[in-house]
Amino acid sequence: MAIQLAKGQRVDLTKTNPGLTKAVIGLGWDTNKYSGGHDFDLDASAFLVDANDNCVNDLDFVFYNNLEHPSGGVIHTGDNRTGEGEGDDEQIIVDFSKVPANIEKIGITVTIHDAEARSQNFGQVSNAFVRVVDEANQNELLRFDLGEDFSIETAVVVCELYRHGAEWKFNAIGSGFSGGLASLCRNYGLQV
């Protein structure tokens, strides 16, 4: 049975799941039906940051145009442009054994592509969730449902995976940003 988390909760990943080396971070969402004239294209991304909460270079930003970190430690499985259907809409695979030692945290985010031009925001998104699955046996370890407390935000830091000594932990964040992907990139120390 997966652990259900609330915003702000932190939980051990590798300590309470011995042998966990590869985790699938599944992200999903639905969009509220409205006649805005444009489809929604939500995009998951991962920011690999150092002790200063900054990406060292552009390659530490894994997203639809850079699907794999050079270490092989973080892999984006590809862009889903519609979000149709049940289950995960996008997935990011984290191999903890390959994440470089200088990476302290992996920020998992979701943004709305062209949100400003399409007059879209997370107030129009529902049933958003993140779940962590053990890749070896496909067991869902934990789940965090984001809730409906967004309005004008166009980007969300969904969760963070972070080092705690030799172990990895999960932090349920659910923090919204206005300014979309550019705002998130600046937050993680990247030039836009």
PDB file of C-alpha atoms in Angstrom:
ATOM      1  CA  MET A   1       0.000   0.000   0.000  1.00  0.00           C
ATOM      2  CA  ALA A   2       1.412   3.362  -1.049  1.00  0.00           C
ATOM      3  CA  ILE A   3       1.927   6.109   1.511  1.00  0.00           C
ATOM      4  CA  GLN A   4      -0.418   9.051   0.850  1.00  0.00           C
ATOM      5  CA  LEU A   5       1.352  12.346   1.540  1.00  0.00           C
ATOM      6  CA  ALA A   6       0.102  15.837   2.299  1.00  0.00           C
ATOM      7  CA  LYS A   7       1.778  19.070   1.231  1.00  0.00           C
ATOM      8  CA  GLY A   8       4.925  19.689   3.267  1.00  0.00           C
ATOM      9  CA  GLN A   9       5.394  16.069   4.350  1.00  0.00           C
ATOM     10  CA  ARG A  10       8.779  14.425   4.034  1.00  0.00           C
ATOM     11  CA  VAL A  11       9.385  10.692   3.913  1.00  0.00           C
ATOM     12  CA  ASP A  12      12.346   8.332   3.545  1.00  0.00           C
ATOM     13  CA  LEU A  13      12.640   6.699   0.154  1.00  0.00           C
ATOM     14  CA  THR A  14      15.729   4.491   0.186  1.00  0.00           C
ATOM     15  CA  LYS A  15      15.955   3.810   3.929  1.00  0.00           C
ATOM     16  CA  THR A  16      12.413   2.433   4.261  1.00  0.00           C
ATOM     17  CA  ASN A  17      12.666   0.639   0.889  1.00  0.00           C
ATOM     18  CA  PRO A  18      15.983  -1.244   1.066  1.00  0.00           C
ATOM     19  CA  GLY A  19      17.322  -2.109  -2.357  1.00  0.00           C
ATOM     20  CA  LEU A  20      15.508   0.775  -4.085  1.00  0.00           C
ATOM     21  CA  THR A  21      17.934   2.030  -6.707  1.00  0.00           C
ATOM     22  CA  LYS A  22      15.625   3.057  -9.554  1.00  0.00           C
ATOM     23  CA  ALA A  23      12.398   4.970  -9.023  1.00  0.00           C
ATOM     24  CA  VAL A  24       9.819   5.993 -11.577  1.00  0.00           C
ATOM     25  CA  ILE A  25       8.402   9.422 -10.788  1.00  0.00           C
ATOM     26  CA  GLY A  26       4.971   9.385 -12.403  1.00  0.00           C
ATOM     27  CA  LEU A  27       3.109  12.644 -12.885  1.00  0.00           C
ATOM     28  CA  GLY A  28      -0.496  12.973 -13.963  1.00  0.00           C
ATOM     29  CA  TRP A  29      -3.229  15.554 -14.344  1.00  0.00           C
ATOM     30  CA  ASP A  30      -6.563  16.351 -15.937  1.00  0.00           C
ATOM     31  CA  THR A  31      -7.684  19.644 -17.372  1.00  0.00           C
ATOM     32  CA  ASN A  32     -11.036  21.211 -16.618  1.00  0.00           C
ATOM     33  CA  LYS A  33     -13.157  21.455 -19.727  1.00  0.00           C
ATOM     34  CA  TYR A  34     -13.404  25.053 -20.841  1.00  0.00           C
ATOM     35  CA  SER A  35     -13.625  26.704 -24.250  1.00  0.00           C
ATOM     36  CA  GLY A  36     -10.288  28.468 -24.394  1.00  0.00           C
ATOM     37  CA  GLY A  37      -9.632  27.333 -27.936  1.00  0.00           C
ATOM     38  CA  HIS A  38      -6.286  25.696 -27.124  1.00  0.00           C
ATOM     39  CA  ASP A  39      -5.235  22.274 -25.936  1.00  0.00           C
ATOM     40  CA  PHE A  40      -3.269  22.025 -22.711  1.00  0.00           C
ATOM     41  CA  ASP A  41       0.313  20.777 -22.939  1.00  0.00           C
ATOM     42  CA  LEU A  42       1.771  20.218 -19.490  1.00  0.00           C
ATOM     43  CA  ASP A  43       5.457  19.378 -19.224  1.00  0.00           C
ATOM     44  CA  ALA A  44       7.340  17.610 -16.444  1.00  0.00           C
ATOM     45  CA  SER A  45      10.952  18.579 -15.778  1.00  0.00           C
ATOM     46  CA  ALA A  46      13.716  17.736 -13.332  1.00  0.00           C
ATOM     47  CA  PHE A  47      16.274  20.198 -11.976  1.00  0.00           C
ATOM     48  CA  LEU A  48      19.407  18.561 -10.517  1.00  0.00           C
ATOM     49  CA  VAL A  49      20.838  21.060  -8.032  1.00  0.00           C
ATOM     50  CA  ASP A  50      23.907  21.333  -5.847  1.00  0.00           C
ATOM     51  CA  ALA A  51      24.207  22.373  -2.199  1.00  0.00           C
ATOM     52  CA  ASN A  52      23.469  25.995  -3.230  1.00  0.00           C
ATOM     53  CA  ASP A  53      20.128  24.982  -4.818  1.00  0.00           C
ATOM     54  CA  ASN A  54      21.486  25.752  -8.288  1.00  0.00           C
ATOM     55  CA  CYS A  55      21.927  23.755 -11.451  1.00  0.00           C
ATOM     56  CA  VAL A  56      25.653  23.798 -12.278  1.00  0.00           C
ATOM     57  CA  ASN A  57      24.936  23.920 -16.034  1.00  0.00           C
ATOM     58  CA  ASP A  58      22.112  23.545 -18.554  1.00  0.00           C
ATOM     59  CA  LEU A  59      22.602  19.752 -18.698  1.00  0.00           C
ATOM     60  CA  ASP A  60      21.371  19.568 -15.070  1.00  0.00           C
ATOM     61  CA  PHE A  61      17.931  20.522 -16.413  1.00  0.00           C
ATOM     62  CA  VAL A  62      16.145  17.412 -17.753  1.00  0.00           C
ATOM     63  CA  PHE A  63      13.020  18.102 -19.831  1.00  0.00           C
ATOM     64  CA  TYR A  64      11.419  17.365 -23.225  1.00  0.00           C
ATOM     65  CA  ASN A  65      14.391  18.870 -25.148  1.00  0.00           C
ATOM     66  CA  ASN A  66      17.052  17.229 -22.945  1.00  0.00           C
ATOM     67  CA  LEU A  67      15.661  13.821 -22.026  1.00  0.00           C
ATOM     68  CA  GLU A  68      18.689  12.393 -20.201  1.00  0.00           C
ATOM     69  CA  HIS A  69      21.208  13.745 -17.713  1.00  0.00           C
ATOM     70  CA  PRO A  70      24.787  12.945 -18.843  1.00  0.00           C
ATOM     71  CA  SER A  71      25.201  10.692 -15.771  1.00  0.00           C
ATOM     72  CA  GLY A  72      22.212   8.556 -16.774  1.00  0.00           C
ATOM     73  CA  GLY A  73      20.884   9.244 -13.270  1.00  0.00           C
ATOM     74  CA  VAL A  74      17.750  11.064 -14.460  1.00  0.00           C
ATOM     75  CA  ILE A  75      15.823  10.188 -17.621  1.00  0.00           C
ATOM     76  CA  HIS A  76      12.644  11.820 -18.928  1.00  0.00           C
ATOM     77  CA  THR A  77      10.599   9.229 -20.853  1.00  0.00           C
ATOM     78  CA  GLY A  78       9.174  11.764 -23.313  1.00  0.00           C
ATOM     79  CA  ASP A  79       6.669  14.557 -23.833  1.00  0.00           C
ATOM     80  CA  ASN A  80       2.943  13.800 -23.649  1.00  0.00           C
ATOM     81  CA  ARG A  81       1.266  16.697 -25.424  1.00  0.00           C
ATOM     82  CA  THR A  82      -2.342  15.905 -24.532  1.00  0.00           C
ATOM     83  CA  GLY A  83      -2.497  14.372 -21.042  1.00  0.00           C
ATOM     84  CA  GLU A  84      -5.314  12.121 -22.264  1.00  0.00           C
ATOM     85  CA  GLY A  85      -6.054   8.791 -20.612  1.00  0.00           C
ATOM     86  CA  GLU A  86      -5.615   7.326 -17.155  1.00  0.00           C
ATOM     87  CA  GLY A  87      -2.446   6.932 -15.109  1.00  0.00           C
ATOM     88  CA  ASP A  88       0.820   8.783 -15.511  1.00  0.00           C
ATOM     89  CA  ASP A  89       0.923  11.473 -18.186  1.00  0.00           C
ATOM     90  CA  GLU A  90       4.711  11.836 -18.024  1.00  0.00           C
ATOM     91  CA  GLN A  91       7.438   9.942 -16.199  1.00  0.00           C
ATOM     92  CA  ILE A  92      10.934  10.669 -14.985  1.00  0.00           C
ATOM     93  CA  ILE A  93      13.166   7.751 -14.018  1.00  0.00           C
ATOM     94  CA  VAL A  94      15.739   8.351 -11.283  1.00  0.00           C
ATOM     95  CA  ASP A  95      18.613   5.910 -10.822  1.00  0.00           C
ATOM     96  CA  PHE A  96      19.959   6.905  -7.406  1.00  0.00           C
ATOM     97  CA  SER A  97      23.174   4.926  -7.973  1.00  0.00           C
ATOM     98  CA  LYS A  98      24.064   7.144 -10.964  1.00  0.00           C
ATOM     99  CA  VAL A  99      23.170  10.604  -9.620  1.00  0.00           C
ATOM    100  CA  PRO A 100      26.470  12.527  -9.332  1.00  0.00           C
ATOM    101  CA  ALA A 101      27.756  13.115  -5.791  1.00  0.00           C
ATOM    102  CA  ASN A 102      27.532  16.932  -6.145  1.00  0.00           C
ATOM    103  CA  ILE A 103      23.762  16.746  -6.714  1.00  0.00           C
ATOM    104  CA  GLU A 104      21.979  17.312  -3.404  1.00  0.00           C
ATOM    105  CA  LYS A 105      18.421  17.621  -4.651  1.00  0.00           C
ATOM    106  CA  ILE A 106      16.250  16.849  -7.679  1.00  0.00           C
ATOM    107  CA  GLY A 107      13.356  19.261  -8.110  1.00  0.00           C
ATOM    108  CA  ILE A 108      10.440  17.737 -10.012  1.00  0.00           C
ATOM    109  CA  THR A 109       8.267  20.363 -11.688  1.00  0.00           C
ATOM    110  CA  VAL A 110       5.341  20.706 -14.066  1.00  0.00           C
ATOM    111  CA  THR A 111       4.780  23.708 -16.325  1.00  0.00           C
ATOM    112  CA  ILE A 112       2.087  24.654 -18.836  1.00  0.00           C
ATOM    113  CA  HIS A 113       3.569  25.102 -22.313  1.00  0.00           C
ATOM    114  CA  ASP A 114       2.736  28.537 -23.805  1.00  0.00           C
ATOM    115  CA  ALA A 115       0.495  29.243 -20.814  1.00  0.00           C
ATOM    116  CA  GLU A 116       0.526  33.015 -21.224  1.00  0.00           C
ATOM    117  CA  ALA A 117      -0.246  33.010 -24.949  1.00  0.00           C
ATOM    118  CA  ARG A 118      -3.026  30.448 -24.411  1.00  0.00           C
ATOM    119  CA  SER A 119      -4.420  32.137 -21.255  1.00  0.00           C
ATOM    120  CA  GLN A 120      -3.969  28.934 -19.263  1.00  0.00           C
ATOM    121  CA  ASN A 121      -3.025  28.350 -15.629  1.00  0.00           C
ATOM    122  CA  PHE A 122      -3.070  25.654 -12.947  1.00  0.00           C
ATOM    123  CA  GLY A 123      -6.483  26.852 -11.771  1.00  0.00           C
ATOM    124  CA  GLN A 124      -7.732  24.999 -14.871  1.00  0.00           C
ATOM    125  CA  VAL A 125      -5.906  21.774 -13.939  1.00  0.00           C
ATOM    126  CA  SER A 126      -7.387  19.133 -11.645  1.00  0.00           C
ATOM    127  CA  ASN A 127      -6.470  15.746 -10.207  1.00  0.00           C
ATOM    128  CA  ALA A 128      -2.744  16.506 -10.420  1.00  0.00           C
ATOM    129  CA  PHE A 129      -0.546  13.977  -8.662  1.00  0.00           C
ATOM    130  CA  VAL A 130       2.950  12.610  -8.344  1.00  0.00           C
ATOM    131  CA  ARG A 131       3.725   9.050  -7.385  1.00  0.00           C
ATOM    132  CA  VAL A 132       6.931   7.145  -6.791  1.00  0.00           C
ATOM    133  CA  VAL A 133       7.123   3.594  -8.101  1.00  0.00           C
ATOM    134  CA  ASP A 134       9.909   1.059  -7.496  1.00  0.00           C
ATOM    135  CA  GLU A 135      11.005   0.269 -11.052  1.00  0.00           C
ATOM    136  CA  ALA A 136      12.154  -3.248 -10.116  1.00  0.00           C
ATOM    137  CA  ASN A 137       8.745  -4.535  -8.982  1.00  0.00           C
ATOM    138  CA  GLN A 138       6.345  -1.756 -10.089  1.00  0.00           C
ATOM    139  CA  ASN A 139       5.119  -1.245  -6.502  1.00  0.00           C
ATOM    140  CA  GLU A 140       3.774   2.245  -5.847  1.00  0.00           C
ATOM    141  CA  LEU A 141       5.663   3.494  -2.784  1.00  0.00           C
ATOM    142  CA  LEU A 142       4.045   6.873  -2.252  1.00  0.00           C
ATOM    143  CA  ARG A 143       1.632   9.343  -3.764  1.00  0.00           C
ATOM    144  CA  PHE A 144       1.043  13.066  -3.351  1.00  0.00           C
ATOM    145  CA  ASP A 145      -2.167  14.599  -4.714  1.00  0.00           C
ATOM    146  CA  LEU A 146      -1.651  18.301  -5.298  1.00  0.00           C
ATOM    147  CA  GLY A 147      -5.198  19.425  -4.606  1.00  0.00           C
ATOM    148  CA  GLU A 148      -7.022  22.339  -6.193  1.00  0.00           C
ATOM    149  CA  ASP A 149      -5.445  25.316  -4.442  1.00  0.00           C
ATOM    150  CA  PHE A 150      -3.908  26.913  -7.542  1.00  0.00           C
ATOM    151  CA  SER A 151      -5.272  29.828  -9.524  1.00  0.00           C
ATOM    152  CA  ILE A 152      -3.002  31.951 -11.733  1.00  0.00           C
ATOM    153  CA  GLU A 153       0.165  29.838 -11.430  1.00  0.00           C
ATOM    154  CA  THR A 154       1.720  28.510 -14.657  1.00  0.00           C
ATOM    155  CA  ALA A 155       4.407  26.330 -13.047  1.00  0.00           C
ATOM    156  CA  VAL A 156       4.509  24.086  -9.986  1.00  0.00           C
ATOM    157  CA  VAL A 157       7.371  22.568  -8.015  1.00  0.00           C
ATOM    158  CA  VAL A 158       5.636  19.282  -7.316  1.00  0.00           C
ATOM    159  CA  CYS A 159       8.227  17.594  -5.108  1.00  0.00           C
ATOM    160  CA  GLU A 160      11.903  17.243  -4.371  1.00  0.00           C
ATOM    161  CA  LEU A 161      14.045  14.184  -3.923  1.00  0.00           C
ATOM    162  CA  TYR A 162      16.961  15.039  -1.690  1.00  0.00           C
ATOM    163  CA  ARG A 163      19.987  13.452  -0.077  1.00  0.00           C
ATOM    164  CA  HIS A 164      20.082  12.900   3.644  1.00  0.00           C
ATOM    165  CA  GLY A 165      23.470  11.366   4.384  1.00  0.00           C
ATOM    166  CA  ALA A 166      23.673   8.209   2.270  1.00  0.00           C
ATOM    167  CA  GLU A 167      19.888   8.010   1.836  1.00  0.00           C
ATOM    168  CA  TRP A 168      17.326   9.741  -0.397  1.00  0.00           C
ATOM    169  CA  LYS A 169      14.124  11.343   0.881  1.00  0.00           C
ATOM    170  CA  PHE A 170      10.965  12.742  -0.741  1.00  0.00           C
ATOM    171  CA  ASN A 171       9.526  16.177   0.047  1.00  0.00           C
ATOM    172  CA  ALA A 172       5.923  16.934  -1.045  1.00  0.00           C
ATOM    173  CA  ILE A 173       6.162  20.597  -2.063  1.00  0.00           C
ATOM    174  CA  GLY A 174       3.210  21.651  -4.272  1.00  0.00           C
ATOM    175  CA  SER A 175       4.416  25.240  -4.609  1.00  0.00           C
ATOM    176  CA  GLY A 176       3.140  27.335  -7.520  1.00  0.00           C
ATOM    177  CA  PHE A 177       4.987  29.949  -9.583  1.00  0.00           C
ATOM    178  CA  SER A 178       3.799  32.554 -12.034  1.00  0.00           C
ATOM    179  CA  GLY A 179       6.065  33.149 -15.020  1.00  0.00           C
ATOM    180  CA  GLY A 180       6.149  29.548 -16.247  1.00  0.00           C
ATOM    181  CA  LEU A 181       9.270  27.645 -17.134  1.00  0.00           C
ATOM    182  CA  ALA A 182      11.463  30.758 -17.320  1.00  0.00           C
ATOM    183  CA  SER A 183      10.617  31.596 -13.713  1.00  0.00           C
ATOM    184  CA  LEU A 184      11.455  28.053 -12.584  1.00  0.00           C
ATOM    185  CA  CYS A 185      14.752  28.060 -14.470  1.00  0.00           C
ATOM    186  CA  ARG A 186      15.784  31.307 -12.759  1.00  0.00           C
ATOM    187  CA  ASN A 187      14.724  29.823  -9.398  1.00  0.00           C
ATOM    188  CA  TYR A 188      17.190  26.976  -9.967  1.00  0.00           C
ATOM    189  CA  GLY A 189      20.040  29.256 -11.091  1.00  0.00           C
ATOM    190  CA  LEU A 190      19.793  28.872 -14.867  1.00  0.00           C
ATOM    191  CA  GLN A 191      20.036  31.794 -17.290  1.00  0.00           C
ATOM    192  CA  VAL A 192      16.992  32.208 -19.527  1.00  0.00           C
TER     193      VAL A 192
END
